[in-house]
Amino acid sequence: MIAALACALILAKWAAQLWLGRLNQQHVEANASAPPEALKHIMDGQTYAKSVQYTLAKGRLDRISITWHTALLLVVLFSGVLPWGYHIFIQRLGESAWAQAAFLFVTGVVLSLADLPLDWYEQFRLEERFGFNTATQKLWWTDRLKGLALALALGYPLLVLVLKLVEWTGDWWWLCAWGAVLGFQLLMVVLAPALIMPLFNKFTPLPEGSLRDRLLALAERTRFRAASVQVMDGSKRSRHSNAFFTGFGRFRKIVLFDTLIGQLVEPELEAVLAHEIGHFKLKHIPKILAAAALGGLGGFWLLASLARAPWFYRAFGFAPGKVAVALLLFGLLAGVVTFWLSPLANWWSRRYEYQADAFAAKTMNEPHSLTGALRKLNEKNLSNLTPHPAYSRFYYSHPTLLEREEALGRS
Ligand SMILES: [Zn+2]
């Protein structure tokens, strides 16, 4: 019964994803001959045709990836391979928190190995074909190894701690575990920009000159104190461009990709920075962190309830009682429920994007620099200018270019 329900949820997500992908594909194909009237001035015909091809190629790869992951999840959950592997681990290593955490970690690593072929194809075939890839094979594989080392150094001890808390704190373990995970996440928000991101990219302060003067003047004007504007060598992996905001308090910094600096003129870069400062000034980051923390609390409560229910284990071939097993099953299945919440999360994220856009336009006293920046970003990244509305509701955390331009026109 429970197994059938889990199976139905997995298949429902799979069907919804394929259906959304198909809707989007048809919508893009219907608009393929010419860009919509309002977007004519943004891309020339050749670039628009290329963006359509890029969108369709990514869609095809997505559909393969969705089906591959669904099949993998069904096999992992229902073939008996997990109870079999767990049994071997426990026989060899015992039932300590360290041993059980090792089982979870190894399962996670094995599952992520299944992503490698599609990830590799995406970078070195798809992105390559459209001129975005700049990564070498060596860099790509080094990134994977660094990611694995980080997971071992940070993720494994956190798993052990959570399982130790189950032993130490009894019925209330889930509240303590939630606190521990939350503390770890906050620590990462502070430490990642200083300690982890430099392992993958080089960050240099924006060099002296008119751009730096302009951006510092903007920081002054918006009272964005302790600001540091850094340039990241994003071009080492891809020609895609971006800007983001990271860190907390004194550690906060604004990061511009070197690719972005190459694509935009100074007022446009100022508008992008003003948008990022808008996120900060409007306290979007602590609000998102608070919501994530509340979601995490609900998640741990649910996990603890399931961990007490014998039927949850039996449905997937395990003997009841081990929280580590419940944690693994919960982790594998969480996505089939949270997927349906993504329109809500995206709706919320878009509201913040509109607010940050409005902040930027107000700070700049004109919306044109930001509009200019957004148009170039959409053009250079070959963004899909005509996503299907249902598809964008599920997958787009940012409004489309047209939506943002309309909102900027009203403000
Ligand atoms: Zn934003």
Short mmCIF file of N, CA and C in Angstrom, two decimals, residues 15 61 100 127 140 167 194 200 274 293 295 313 329 344 349 351 366 375 380:
data_model
loop_
_atom_site.label_atom_id
_atom_site.label_comp_id
_atom_site.label_asym_id
_atom_site.label_seq_id
_atom_site.Cartn_x
_atom_site.Cartn_y
_atom_site.Cartn_z
N ALA A 15 5.59 12.19 -14.83
CA ALA A 15 4.64 12.56 -15.88
C ALA A 15 4.47 14.07 -15.96
N LEU A 61 17.61 17.05 -23.65
CA LEU A 61 18.50 16.46 -22.64
C LEU A 61 17.78 16.36 -21.29
N GLN A 100 26.72 3.80 10.21
CA GLN A 100 25.46 4.09 9.50
C GLN A 100 25.59 5.34 8.63
N GLU A 127 26.69 22.36 -24.28
CA GLU A 127 27.21 23.71 -24.06
C GLU A 127 28.32 24.03 -25.08
N TRP A 140 37.13 19.99 -15.27
CA TRP A 140 35.82 19.42 -14.95
C TRP A 140 35.96 18.27 -13.96
N GLU A 167 21.06 9.18 19.34
CA GLU A 167 21.44 8.38 20.50
C GLU A 167 21.39 9.19 21.79
N ALA A 194 34.44 32.71 1.88
CA ALA A 194 35.85 32.90 2.23
C ALA A 194 36.67 31.63 2.03
N PHE A 200 37.28 26.85 -6.01
CA PHE A 200 36.83 26.60 -7.38
C PHE A 200 37.12 27.78 -8.31
N ALA A 274 23.06 47.64 -8.41
CA ALA A 274 21.95 48.25 -7.66
C ALA A 274 20.86 47.21 -7.38
N ALA A 293 14.58 27.72 7.13
CA ALA A 293 14.73 27.13 8.46
C ALA A 293 13.40 26.55 8.95
N GLY A 295 10.92 25.53 7.01
CA GLY A 295 10.70 24.34 6.18
C GLY A 295 11.50 23.16 6.70
N TYR A 313 9.38 1.64 7.12
CA TYR A 313 10.55 0.81 6.81
C TYR A 313 10.17 -0.41 5.98
N LEU A 329 15.57 7.00 3.26
CA LEU A 329 14.32 6.88 2.49
C LEU A 329 13.66 8.24 2.34
N LEU A 344 5.16 27.72 -5.78
CA LEU A 344 5.03 28.63 -4.66
C LEU A 344 6.36 29.31 -4.35
N SER A 349 10.07 34.00 -4.95
CA SER A 349 11.35 34.49 -5.46
C SER A 349 11.15 35.60 -6.48
N ARG A 351 8.65 37.71 -6.73
CA ARG A 351 8.26 38.96 -6.05
C ARG A 351 9.49 39.72 -5.64
N GLU A 366 16.39 55.92 -13.36
CA GLU A 366 15.90 55.57 -14.70
C GLU A 366 15.93 54.04 -14.82
N ARG A 375 18.46 42.81 -21.21
CA ARG A 375 18.38 42.40 -22.61
C ARG A 375 19.67 41.72 -23.06
N LYS A 380 23.05 37.20 -24.65
CA LYS A 380 24.34 36.50 -24.58
C LYS A 380 24.17 35.09 -24.03
#
